[in-house]
Short mmCIF file of C-alpha atoms and ligand atoms in Angstrom, two decimals:
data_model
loop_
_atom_site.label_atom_id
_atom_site.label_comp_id
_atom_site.label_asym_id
_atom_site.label_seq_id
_atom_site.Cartn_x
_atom_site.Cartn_y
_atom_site.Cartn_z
CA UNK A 201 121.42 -52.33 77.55
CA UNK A 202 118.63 -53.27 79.55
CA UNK A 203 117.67 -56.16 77.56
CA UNK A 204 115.69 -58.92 79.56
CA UNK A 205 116.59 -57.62 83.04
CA UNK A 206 114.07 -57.84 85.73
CA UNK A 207 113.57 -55.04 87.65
CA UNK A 208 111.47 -54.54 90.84
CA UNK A 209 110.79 -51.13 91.93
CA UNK A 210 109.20 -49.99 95.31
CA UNK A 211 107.84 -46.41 95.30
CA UNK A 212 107.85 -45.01 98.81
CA UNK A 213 105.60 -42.40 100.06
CA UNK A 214 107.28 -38.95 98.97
CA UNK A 215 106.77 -36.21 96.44
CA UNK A 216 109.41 -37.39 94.33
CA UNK A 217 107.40 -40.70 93.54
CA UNK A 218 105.81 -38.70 90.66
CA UNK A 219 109.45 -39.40 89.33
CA UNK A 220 108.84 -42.82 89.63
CA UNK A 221 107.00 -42.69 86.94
CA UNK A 222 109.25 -41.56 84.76
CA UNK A 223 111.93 -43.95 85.92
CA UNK A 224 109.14 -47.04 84.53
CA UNK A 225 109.15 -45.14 81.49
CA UNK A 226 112.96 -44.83 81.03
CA UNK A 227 113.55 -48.40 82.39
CA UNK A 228 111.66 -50.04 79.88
CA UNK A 229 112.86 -47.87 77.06
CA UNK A 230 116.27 -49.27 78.08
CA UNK A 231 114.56 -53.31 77.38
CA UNK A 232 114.02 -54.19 81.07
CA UNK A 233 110.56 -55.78 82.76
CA UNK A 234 109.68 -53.67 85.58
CA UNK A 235 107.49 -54.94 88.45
CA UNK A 236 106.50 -52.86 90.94
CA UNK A 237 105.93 -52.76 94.60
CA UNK A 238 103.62 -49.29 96.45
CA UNK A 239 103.55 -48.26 99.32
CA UNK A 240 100.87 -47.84 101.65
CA UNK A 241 102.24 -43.92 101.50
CA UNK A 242 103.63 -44.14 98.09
CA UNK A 243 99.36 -44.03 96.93
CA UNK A 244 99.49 -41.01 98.88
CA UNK A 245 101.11 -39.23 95.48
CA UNK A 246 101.18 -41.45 92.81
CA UNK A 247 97.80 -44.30 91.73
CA UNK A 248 98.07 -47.63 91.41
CA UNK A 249 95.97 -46.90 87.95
CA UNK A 250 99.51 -44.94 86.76
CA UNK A 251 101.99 -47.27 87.99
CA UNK A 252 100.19 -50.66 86.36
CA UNK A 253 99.33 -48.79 83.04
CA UNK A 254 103.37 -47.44 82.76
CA UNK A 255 104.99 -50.86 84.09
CA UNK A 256 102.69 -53.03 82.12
CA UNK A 257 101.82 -55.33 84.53
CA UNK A 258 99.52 -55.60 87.70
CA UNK A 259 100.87 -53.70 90.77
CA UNK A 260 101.65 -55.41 94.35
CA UNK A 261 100.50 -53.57 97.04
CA UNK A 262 99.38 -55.90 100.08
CA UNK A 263 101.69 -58.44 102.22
CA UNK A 264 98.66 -60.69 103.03
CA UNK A 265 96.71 -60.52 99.67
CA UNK A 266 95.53 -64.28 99.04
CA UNK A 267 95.41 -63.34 95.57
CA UNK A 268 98.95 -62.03 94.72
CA UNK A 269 100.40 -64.74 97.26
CA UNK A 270 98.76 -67.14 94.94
CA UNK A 271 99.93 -65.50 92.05
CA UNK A 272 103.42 -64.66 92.92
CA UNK A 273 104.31 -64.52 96.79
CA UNK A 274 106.79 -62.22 98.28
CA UNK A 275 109.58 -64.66 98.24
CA UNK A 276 109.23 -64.74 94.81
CA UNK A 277 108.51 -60.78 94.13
CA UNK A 278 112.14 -60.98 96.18
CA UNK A 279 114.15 -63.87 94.39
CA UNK A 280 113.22 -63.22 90.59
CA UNK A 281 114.75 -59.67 89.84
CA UNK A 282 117.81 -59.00 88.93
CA UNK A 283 117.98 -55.86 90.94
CA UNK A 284 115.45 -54.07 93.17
CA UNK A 285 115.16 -50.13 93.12
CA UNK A 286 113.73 -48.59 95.53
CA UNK A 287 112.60 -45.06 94.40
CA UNK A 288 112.19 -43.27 96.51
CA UNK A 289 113.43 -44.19 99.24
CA UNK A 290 112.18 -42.65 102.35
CA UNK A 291 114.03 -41.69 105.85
CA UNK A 292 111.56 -44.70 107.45
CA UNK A 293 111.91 -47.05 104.70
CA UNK A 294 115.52 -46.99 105.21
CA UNK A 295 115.40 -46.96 109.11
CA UNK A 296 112.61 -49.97 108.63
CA UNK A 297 115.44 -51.77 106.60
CA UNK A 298 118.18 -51.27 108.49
CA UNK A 299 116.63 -52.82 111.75
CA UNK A 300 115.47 -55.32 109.50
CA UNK A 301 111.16 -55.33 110.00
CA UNK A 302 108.78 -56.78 107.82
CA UNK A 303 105.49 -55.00 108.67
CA UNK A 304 104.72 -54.19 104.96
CA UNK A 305 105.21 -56.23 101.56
CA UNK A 306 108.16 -53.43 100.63
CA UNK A 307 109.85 -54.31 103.87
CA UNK A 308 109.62 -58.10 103.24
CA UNK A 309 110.84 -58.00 100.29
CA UNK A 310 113.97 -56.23 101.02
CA UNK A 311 114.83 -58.44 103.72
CA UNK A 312 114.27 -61.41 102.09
CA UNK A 313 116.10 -60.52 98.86
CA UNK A 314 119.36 -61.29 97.65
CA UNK A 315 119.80 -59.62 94.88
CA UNK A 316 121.26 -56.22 94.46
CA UNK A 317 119.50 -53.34 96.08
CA UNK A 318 119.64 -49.63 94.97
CA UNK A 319 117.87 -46.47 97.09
CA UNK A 320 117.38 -43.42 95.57
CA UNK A 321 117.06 -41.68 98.71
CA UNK A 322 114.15 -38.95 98.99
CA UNK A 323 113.53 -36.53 102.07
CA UNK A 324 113.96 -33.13 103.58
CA UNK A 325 117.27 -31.85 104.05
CA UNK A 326 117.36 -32.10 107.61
CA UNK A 327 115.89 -36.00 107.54
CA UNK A 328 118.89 -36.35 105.28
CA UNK A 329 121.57 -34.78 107.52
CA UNK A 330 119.83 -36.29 110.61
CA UNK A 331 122.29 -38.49 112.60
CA UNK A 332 119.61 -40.96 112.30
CA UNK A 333 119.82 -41.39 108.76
CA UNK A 334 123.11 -40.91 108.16
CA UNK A 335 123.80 -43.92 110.37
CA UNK A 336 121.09 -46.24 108.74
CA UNK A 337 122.52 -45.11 105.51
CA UNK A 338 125.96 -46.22 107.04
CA UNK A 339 124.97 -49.28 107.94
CA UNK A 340 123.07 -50.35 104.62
CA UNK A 341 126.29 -49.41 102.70
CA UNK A 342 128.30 -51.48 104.61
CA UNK A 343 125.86 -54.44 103.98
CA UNK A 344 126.63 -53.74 100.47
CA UNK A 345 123.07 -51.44 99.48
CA UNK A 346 123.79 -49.10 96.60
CA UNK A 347 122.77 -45.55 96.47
CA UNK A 348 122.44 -43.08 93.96
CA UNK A 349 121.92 -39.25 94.80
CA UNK A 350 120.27 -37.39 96.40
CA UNK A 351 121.16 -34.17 94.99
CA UNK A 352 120.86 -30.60 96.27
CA UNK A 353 118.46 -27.74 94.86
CA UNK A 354 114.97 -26.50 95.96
CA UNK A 355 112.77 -28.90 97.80
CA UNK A 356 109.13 -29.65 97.46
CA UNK A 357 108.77 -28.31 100.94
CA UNK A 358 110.68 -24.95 100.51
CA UNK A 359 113.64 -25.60 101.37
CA UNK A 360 116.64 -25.69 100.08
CA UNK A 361 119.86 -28.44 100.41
CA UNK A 362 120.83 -32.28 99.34
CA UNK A 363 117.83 -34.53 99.71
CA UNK A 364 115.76 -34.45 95.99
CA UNK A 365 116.05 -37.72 94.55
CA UNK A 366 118.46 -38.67 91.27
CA UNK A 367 117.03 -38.05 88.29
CA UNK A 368 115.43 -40.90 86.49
CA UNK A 369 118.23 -40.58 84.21
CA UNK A 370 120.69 -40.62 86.60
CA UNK A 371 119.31 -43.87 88.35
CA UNK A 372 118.46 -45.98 85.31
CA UNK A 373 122.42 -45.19 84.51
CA UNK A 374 123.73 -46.59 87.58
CA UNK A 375 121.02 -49.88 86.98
CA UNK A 376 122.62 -50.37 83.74
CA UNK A 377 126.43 -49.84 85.18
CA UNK A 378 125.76 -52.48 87.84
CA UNK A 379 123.91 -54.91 85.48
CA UNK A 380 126.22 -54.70 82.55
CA UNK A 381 128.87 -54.44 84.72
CA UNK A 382 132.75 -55.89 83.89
CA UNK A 383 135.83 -54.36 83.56
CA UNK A 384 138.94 -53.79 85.88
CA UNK A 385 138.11 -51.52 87.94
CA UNK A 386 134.44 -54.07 88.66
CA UNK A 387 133.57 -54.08 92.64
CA UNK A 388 136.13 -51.18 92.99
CA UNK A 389 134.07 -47.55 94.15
CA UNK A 390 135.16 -44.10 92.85
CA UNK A 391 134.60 -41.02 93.88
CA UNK A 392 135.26 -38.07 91.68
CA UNK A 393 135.03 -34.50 91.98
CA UNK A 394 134.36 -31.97 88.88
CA UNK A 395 133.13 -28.45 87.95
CA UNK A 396 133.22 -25.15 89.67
CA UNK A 397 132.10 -24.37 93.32
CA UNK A 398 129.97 -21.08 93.47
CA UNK A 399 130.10 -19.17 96.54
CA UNK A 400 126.88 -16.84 97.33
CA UNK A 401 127.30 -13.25 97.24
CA UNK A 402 123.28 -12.79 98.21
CA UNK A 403 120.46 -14.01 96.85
CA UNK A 404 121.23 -13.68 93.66
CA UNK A 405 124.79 -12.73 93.07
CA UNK A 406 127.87 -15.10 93.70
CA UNK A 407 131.83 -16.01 92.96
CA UNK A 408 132.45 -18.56 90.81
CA UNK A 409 135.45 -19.65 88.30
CA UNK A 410 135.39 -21.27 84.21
CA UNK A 411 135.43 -24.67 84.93
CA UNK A 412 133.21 -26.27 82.76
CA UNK A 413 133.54 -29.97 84.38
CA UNK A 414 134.39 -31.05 80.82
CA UNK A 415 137.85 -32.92 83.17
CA UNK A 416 135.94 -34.34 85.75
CA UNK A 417 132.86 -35.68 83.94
CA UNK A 418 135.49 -37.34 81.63
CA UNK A 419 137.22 -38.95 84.32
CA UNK A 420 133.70 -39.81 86.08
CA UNK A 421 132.84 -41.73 82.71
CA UNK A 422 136.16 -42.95 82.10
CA UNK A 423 136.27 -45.28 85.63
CA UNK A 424 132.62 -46.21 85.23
CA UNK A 425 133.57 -47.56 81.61
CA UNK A 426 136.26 -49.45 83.71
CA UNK A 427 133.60 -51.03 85.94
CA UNK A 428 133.89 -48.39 89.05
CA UNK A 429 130.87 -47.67 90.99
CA UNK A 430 131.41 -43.57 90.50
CA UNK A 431 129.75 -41.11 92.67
CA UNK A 432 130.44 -37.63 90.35
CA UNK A 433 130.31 -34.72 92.79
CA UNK A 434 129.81 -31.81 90.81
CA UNK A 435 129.29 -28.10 91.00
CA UNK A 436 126.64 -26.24 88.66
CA UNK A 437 127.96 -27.44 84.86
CA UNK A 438 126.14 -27.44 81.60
CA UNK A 439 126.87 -30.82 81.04
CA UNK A 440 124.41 -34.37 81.71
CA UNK A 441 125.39 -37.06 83.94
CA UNK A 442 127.95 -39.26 82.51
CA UNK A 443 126.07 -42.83 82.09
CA UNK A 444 126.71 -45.17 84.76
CA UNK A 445 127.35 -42.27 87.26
CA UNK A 446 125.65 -41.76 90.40
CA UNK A 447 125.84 -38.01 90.29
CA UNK A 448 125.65 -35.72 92.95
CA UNK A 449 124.79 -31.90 92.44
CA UNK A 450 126.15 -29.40 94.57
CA UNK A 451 126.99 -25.58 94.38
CA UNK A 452 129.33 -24.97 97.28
CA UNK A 453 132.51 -26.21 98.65
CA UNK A 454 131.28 -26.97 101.64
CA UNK A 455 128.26 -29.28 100.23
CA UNK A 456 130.96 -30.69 98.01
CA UNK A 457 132.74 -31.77 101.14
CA UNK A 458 129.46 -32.92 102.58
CA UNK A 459 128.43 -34.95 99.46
CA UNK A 460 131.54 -36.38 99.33
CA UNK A 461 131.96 -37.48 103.08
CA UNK A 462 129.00 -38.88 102.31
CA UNK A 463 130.31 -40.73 99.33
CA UNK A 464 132.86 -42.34 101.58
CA UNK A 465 134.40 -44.98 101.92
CA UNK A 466 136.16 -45.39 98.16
CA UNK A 467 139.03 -47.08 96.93
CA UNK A 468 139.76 -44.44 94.60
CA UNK A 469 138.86 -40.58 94.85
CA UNK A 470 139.68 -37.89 91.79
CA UNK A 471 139.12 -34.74 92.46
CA UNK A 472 139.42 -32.42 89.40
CA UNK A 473 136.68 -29.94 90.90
CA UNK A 474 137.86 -26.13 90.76
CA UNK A 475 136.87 -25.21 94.12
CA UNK A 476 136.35 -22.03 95.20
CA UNK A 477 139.72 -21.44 97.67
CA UNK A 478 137.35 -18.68 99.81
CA UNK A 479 133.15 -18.18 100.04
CA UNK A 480 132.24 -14.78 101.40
CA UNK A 481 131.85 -14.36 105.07
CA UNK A 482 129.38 -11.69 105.31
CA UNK A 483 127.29 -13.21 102.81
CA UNK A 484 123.73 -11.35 102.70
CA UNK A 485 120.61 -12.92 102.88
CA UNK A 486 118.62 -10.23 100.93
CA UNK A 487 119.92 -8.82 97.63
CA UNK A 488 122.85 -6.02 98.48
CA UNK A 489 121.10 -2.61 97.63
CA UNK A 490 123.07 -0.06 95.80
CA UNK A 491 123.21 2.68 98.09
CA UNK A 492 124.47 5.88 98.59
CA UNK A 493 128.33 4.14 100.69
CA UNK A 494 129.32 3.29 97.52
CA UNK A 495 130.29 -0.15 96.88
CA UNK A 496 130.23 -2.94 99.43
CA UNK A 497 133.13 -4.51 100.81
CA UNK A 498 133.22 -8.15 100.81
CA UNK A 499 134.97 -10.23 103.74
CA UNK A 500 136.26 -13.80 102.59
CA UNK A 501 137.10 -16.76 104.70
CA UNK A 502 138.98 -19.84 103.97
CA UNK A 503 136.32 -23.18 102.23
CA UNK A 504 137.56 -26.72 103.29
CA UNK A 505 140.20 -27.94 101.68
CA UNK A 506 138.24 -30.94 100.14
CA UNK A 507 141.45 -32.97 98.84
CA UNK A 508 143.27 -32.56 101.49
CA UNK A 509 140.36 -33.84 103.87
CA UNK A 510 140.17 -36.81 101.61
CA UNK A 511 144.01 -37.43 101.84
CA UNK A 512 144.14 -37.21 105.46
CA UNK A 513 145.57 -40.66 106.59
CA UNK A 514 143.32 -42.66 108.81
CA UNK A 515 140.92 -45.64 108.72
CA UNK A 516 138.86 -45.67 105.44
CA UNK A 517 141.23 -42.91 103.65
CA UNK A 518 140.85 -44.18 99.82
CA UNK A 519 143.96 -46.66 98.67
CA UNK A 520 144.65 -43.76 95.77
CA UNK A 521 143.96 -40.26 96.13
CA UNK A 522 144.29 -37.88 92.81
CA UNK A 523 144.21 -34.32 92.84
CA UNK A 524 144.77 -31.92 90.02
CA UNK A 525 146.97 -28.87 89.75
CA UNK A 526 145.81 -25.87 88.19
CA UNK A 527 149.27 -23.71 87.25
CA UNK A 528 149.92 -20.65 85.23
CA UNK A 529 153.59 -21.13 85.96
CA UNK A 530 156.08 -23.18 86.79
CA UNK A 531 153.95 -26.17 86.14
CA UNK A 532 155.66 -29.12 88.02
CA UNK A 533 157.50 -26.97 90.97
CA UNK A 534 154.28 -25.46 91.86
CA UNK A 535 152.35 -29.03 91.71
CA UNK A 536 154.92 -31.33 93.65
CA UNK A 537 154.37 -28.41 96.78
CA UNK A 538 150.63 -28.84 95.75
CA UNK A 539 150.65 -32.43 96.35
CA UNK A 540 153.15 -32.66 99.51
CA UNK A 541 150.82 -29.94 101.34
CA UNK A 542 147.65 -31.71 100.66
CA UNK A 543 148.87 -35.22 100.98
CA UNK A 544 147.07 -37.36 97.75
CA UNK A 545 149.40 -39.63 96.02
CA UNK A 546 149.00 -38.46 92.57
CA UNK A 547 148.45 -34.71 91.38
CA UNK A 548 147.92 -34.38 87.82
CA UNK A 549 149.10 -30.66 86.56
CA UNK A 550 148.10 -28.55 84.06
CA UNK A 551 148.68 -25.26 82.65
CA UNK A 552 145.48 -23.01 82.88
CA UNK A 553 147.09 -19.75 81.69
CA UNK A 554 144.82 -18.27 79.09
CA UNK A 555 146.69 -19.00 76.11
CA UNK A 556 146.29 -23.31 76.62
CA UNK A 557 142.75 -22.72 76.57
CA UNK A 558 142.25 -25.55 79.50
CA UNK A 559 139.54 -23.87 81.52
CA UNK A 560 136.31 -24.80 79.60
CA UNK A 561 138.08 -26.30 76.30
CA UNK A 562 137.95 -29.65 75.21
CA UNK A 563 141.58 -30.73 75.44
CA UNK A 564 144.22 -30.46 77.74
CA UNK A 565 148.13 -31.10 77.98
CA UNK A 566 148.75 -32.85 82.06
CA UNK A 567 151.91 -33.86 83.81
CA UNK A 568 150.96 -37.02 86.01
CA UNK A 569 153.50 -36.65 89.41
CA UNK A 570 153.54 -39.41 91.49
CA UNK A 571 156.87 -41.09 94.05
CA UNK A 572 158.19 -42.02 90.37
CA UNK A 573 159.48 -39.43 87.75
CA UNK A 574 157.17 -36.42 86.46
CA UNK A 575 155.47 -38.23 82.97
CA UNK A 576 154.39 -35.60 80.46
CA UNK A 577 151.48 -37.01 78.57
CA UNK A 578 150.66 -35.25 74.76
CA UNK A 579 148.23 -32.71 74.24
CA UNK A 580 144.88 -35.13 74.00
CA UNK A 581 141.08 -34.28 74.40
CA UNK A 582 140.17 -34.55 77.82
CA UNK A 583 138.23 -37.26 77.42
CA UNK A 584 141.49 -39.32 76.31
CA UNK A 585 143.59 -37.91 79.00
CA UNK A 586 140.58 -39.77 81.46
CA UNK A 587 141.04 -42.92 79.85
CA UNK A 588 144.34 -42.89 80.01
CA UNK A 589 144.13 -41.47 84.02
CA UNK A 590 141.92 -43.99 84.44
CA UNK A 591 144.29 -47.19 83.42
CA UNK A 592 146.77 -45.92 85.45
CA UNK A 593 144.46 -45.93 88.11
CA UNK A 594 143.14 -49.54 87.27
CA UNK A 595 147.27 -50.69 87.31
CA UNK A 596 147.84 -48.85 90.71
CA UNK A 597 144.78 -50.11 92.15
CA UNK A 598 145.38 -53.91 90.79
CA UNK A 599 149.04 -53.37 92.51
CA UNK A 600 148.28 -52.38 96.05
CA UNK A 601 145.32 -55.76 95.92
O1 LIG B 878 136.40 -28.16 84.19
P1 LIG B 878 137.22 -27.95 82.95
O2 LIG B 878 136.80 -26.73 82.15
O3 LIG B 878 137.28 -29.21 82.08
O4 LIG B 878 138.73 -27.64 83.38
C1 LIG B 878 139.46 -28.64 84.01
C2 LIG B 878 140.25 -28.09 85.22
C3 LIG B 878 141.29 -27.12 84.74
C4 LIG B 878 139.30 -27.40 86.19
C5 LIG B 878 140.90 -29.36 85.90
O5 LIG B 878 141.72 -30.02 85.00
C6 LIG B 878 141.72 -28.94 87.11
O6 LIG B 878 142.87 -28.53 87.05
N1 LIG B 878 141.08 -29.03 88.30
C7 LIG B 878 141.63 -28.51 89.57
C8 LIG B 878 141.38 -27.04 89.65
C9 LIG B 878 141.91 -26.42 90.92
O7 LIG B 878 141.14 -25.91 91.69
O8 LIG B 878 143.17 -26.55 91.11
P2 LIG B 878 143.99 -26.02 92.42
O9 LIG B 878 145.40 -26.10 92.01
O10 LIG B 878 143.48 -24.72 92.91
O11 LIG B 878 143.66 -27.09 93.52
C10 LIG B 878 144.45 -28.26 93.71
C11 LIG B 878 143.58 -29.43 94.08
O12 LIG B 878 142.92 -29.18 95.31
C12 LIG B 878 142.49 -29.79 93.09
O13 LIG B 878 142.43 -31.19 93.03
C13 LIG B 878 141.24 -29.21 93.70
O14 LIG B 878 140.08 -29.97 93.34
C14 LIG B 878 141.54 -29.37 95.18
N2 LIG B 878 140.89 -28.40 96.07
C15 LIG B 878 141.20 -27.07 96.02
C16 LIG B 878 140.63 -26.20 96.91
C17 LIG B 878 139.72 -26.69 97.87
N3 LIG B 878 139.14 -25.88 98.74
N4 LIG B 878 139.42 -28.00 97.89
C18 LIG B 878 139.98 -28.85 97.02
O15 LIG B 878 139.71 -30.06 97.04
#
């Protein structure tokens, strides 16, 4: 899908450049020329030996060589792709290009460019939630940079939160969304929720539900096939990335309401995530011994209401906001107070109860309510009741422009 596309890449100085290489690898298996661009710190972890011998081609390191001036010049390095990737991208990197400097061949490049720019952002957890960042990041989105990830696990540095970079997977989806990209829903941005929160116990034990994300991911893939930049927010699934997703991987509610605040602003937002209602209050940071008091007792508190946050009215509140209503009875009753008290425009229901099999199957039986009449779709697969979700959302979208 790749298939003559130029793309430059600029590895920044982090751990997660060894990824890099794997991204070179993946790009070109997809038919695209990949130049590249290192860092100063990006030799710090990976060699310019590695990067020329994967990309095929000579590596451009210097802002005042003579030689690769002659050659090829930054202003050309920054005119002739069709889309520069910058993986990863650092907390300065991103600070350097929102104020604009050129004090490195990277940095020159991406201000002289005018072609579409994606970051794969890279850093500790607090760089990421730094009001520093978050503001640079602000600002490049608004000047139209794309973004895919970061996602949330263990970090290189022993920590733990949102800051590891997208997979190479992930990012060479969201290259080949943007590049092949058409459709109805084209320049429009999604944001979709899917999968089960998990809410820690301790260390090792935690509350979860069945949600397999089989709904969400559908509906993720569904408005990218329509053109959507997506950014999937999803709790821990056994599923891959949908292609052409920028997915985001979280495991509780509240770092689903961070990723997605972060995901903001959209036109659209979906959110077909089972979230966990409560997380435990008194949650233990070493394993809970059995002892001799017999079992422990377990406080709960309230999570964010993630929908509702998302349908609070205000500037940048999404033109269409979906939720989904899981019911065991009195399917439509039950969702129309579901949707009033949370405020989204659309709530799709469905019957969970054991016997429909919805949790974790592969088809489902939905009631869109909206201002107009309830409409009862058929039993489909979920991946048709997505498509289907998703016109409706192209139509709704096309009639509020
Ligand atoms: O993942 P699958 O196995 O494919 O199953 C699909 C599904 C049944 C999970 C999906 O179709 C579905 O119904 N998702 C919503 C599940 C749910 O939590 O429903 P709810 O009725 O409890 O919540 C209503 C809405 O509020 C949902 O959009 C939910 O994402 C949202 N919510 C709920 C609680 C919370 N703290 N924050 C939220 O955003």
């Amino acid at each position: 899908m790749l298939d003559g596309k130029r793309i430059l890449l600029i590895i920044a100085g982090g751990i997660a450049a060894y990824k890099a290489l794997d991204l070179i690898r993946r790009l070109r298996e997809g038919g695209a020329e990949v130049r590249c661009i290192l860092t100063r710190s990006g030799e710090q972890f990976v060699t310019p030996l590695a990067v020329s011998a994967l990309s095929g081609d000579k590596v451009y390191r210097d802002l005042f060589s003579l030689t690769d001036e002659a050659e090829m010049g930054h202003i050309r390095l920054a005119r002739d792709p069709d889309m520069i990737v910058v993986a990863p991208a650092t907390a300065d990197l991103m600070a350097r290009m929102r104020v604009g400097r050129s004090d490195d061949l990277a940095a020159a490049v991406l201000l002289a460019t005018d072609k579409p720019v994606l970051l794969a952002p890279a850093m500790n957890h607090r760089m990421w939630l730094h009001p520093a960042t978050r503001n640079n990041l602000a600002v490049l989105e608004s000047r139209g940079v794309l973004r895919v990830g970061p996602d949330s696990g263990d970090m290189a540095c022993g920590e733990h939160g949102v800051g590891r970079m997208a997979e190479p997977a992930a990012i060479v989806a969201v290259v080949t969304a943007r590049l092949a990209g058409s459709g109805r829903l084209a320049g429009r941005r999604a944001l979709v929720t899917s999968g089960p929160t998990i809410e820690a116990i301790d260390p090792v034990r935690f509350i979860a539900n069945r949600s397999s994300g089989k709904q969400g991911h559908a509906v993720a893939a569904a408005l990218a096939h329509l053109g959507a930049r997506v950014t999937l927010v999803s709790g821990p699934v056994d599923l891959d990335d949908p292609p052409g997703v920028a997915a985001i991987h979280v495991d509780s509610a509240e770092q689903m309401l961070a990723a997605c605040r972060a995901a903001l602003p959209v036109d659209v937002a979906v959110c077909a995530a089972a979230v966990a209602d409560w997380r435990i209050a008194n949650r233990a940071d070493q394993k809970i011994k059995k002892g001799d008091d017999g079992p422990p007792s377990l406080d709960l508190v309230a999570n964010p209401d993630i929908l509702a946050t998302l349908s609070r009215p205000g500037p940048g509140r999404p033109i269409l906001v979906v939720g989904f209503a899981a019911e065991t009875s009195d399917l439509i009753e039950n969702a129309r107070v579901k949707r009033d008290r949370k405020g989204c425009d659309w709530i799709v229901a469905n019957d969970v109860s054991p016997a429909s099999g919805t949790f974790g199957g592969d088809h489902n039986k939905v009631v869109l309510i909206s201002n107009d009449a309830p409409s009862e779709w058929p039993r489909m697969d979920k991946r048709a009741v997505a498509e289907r979700l998703a016109e409706r959302i192209a139509d709704a979208l096309e009639a509020a422009s």
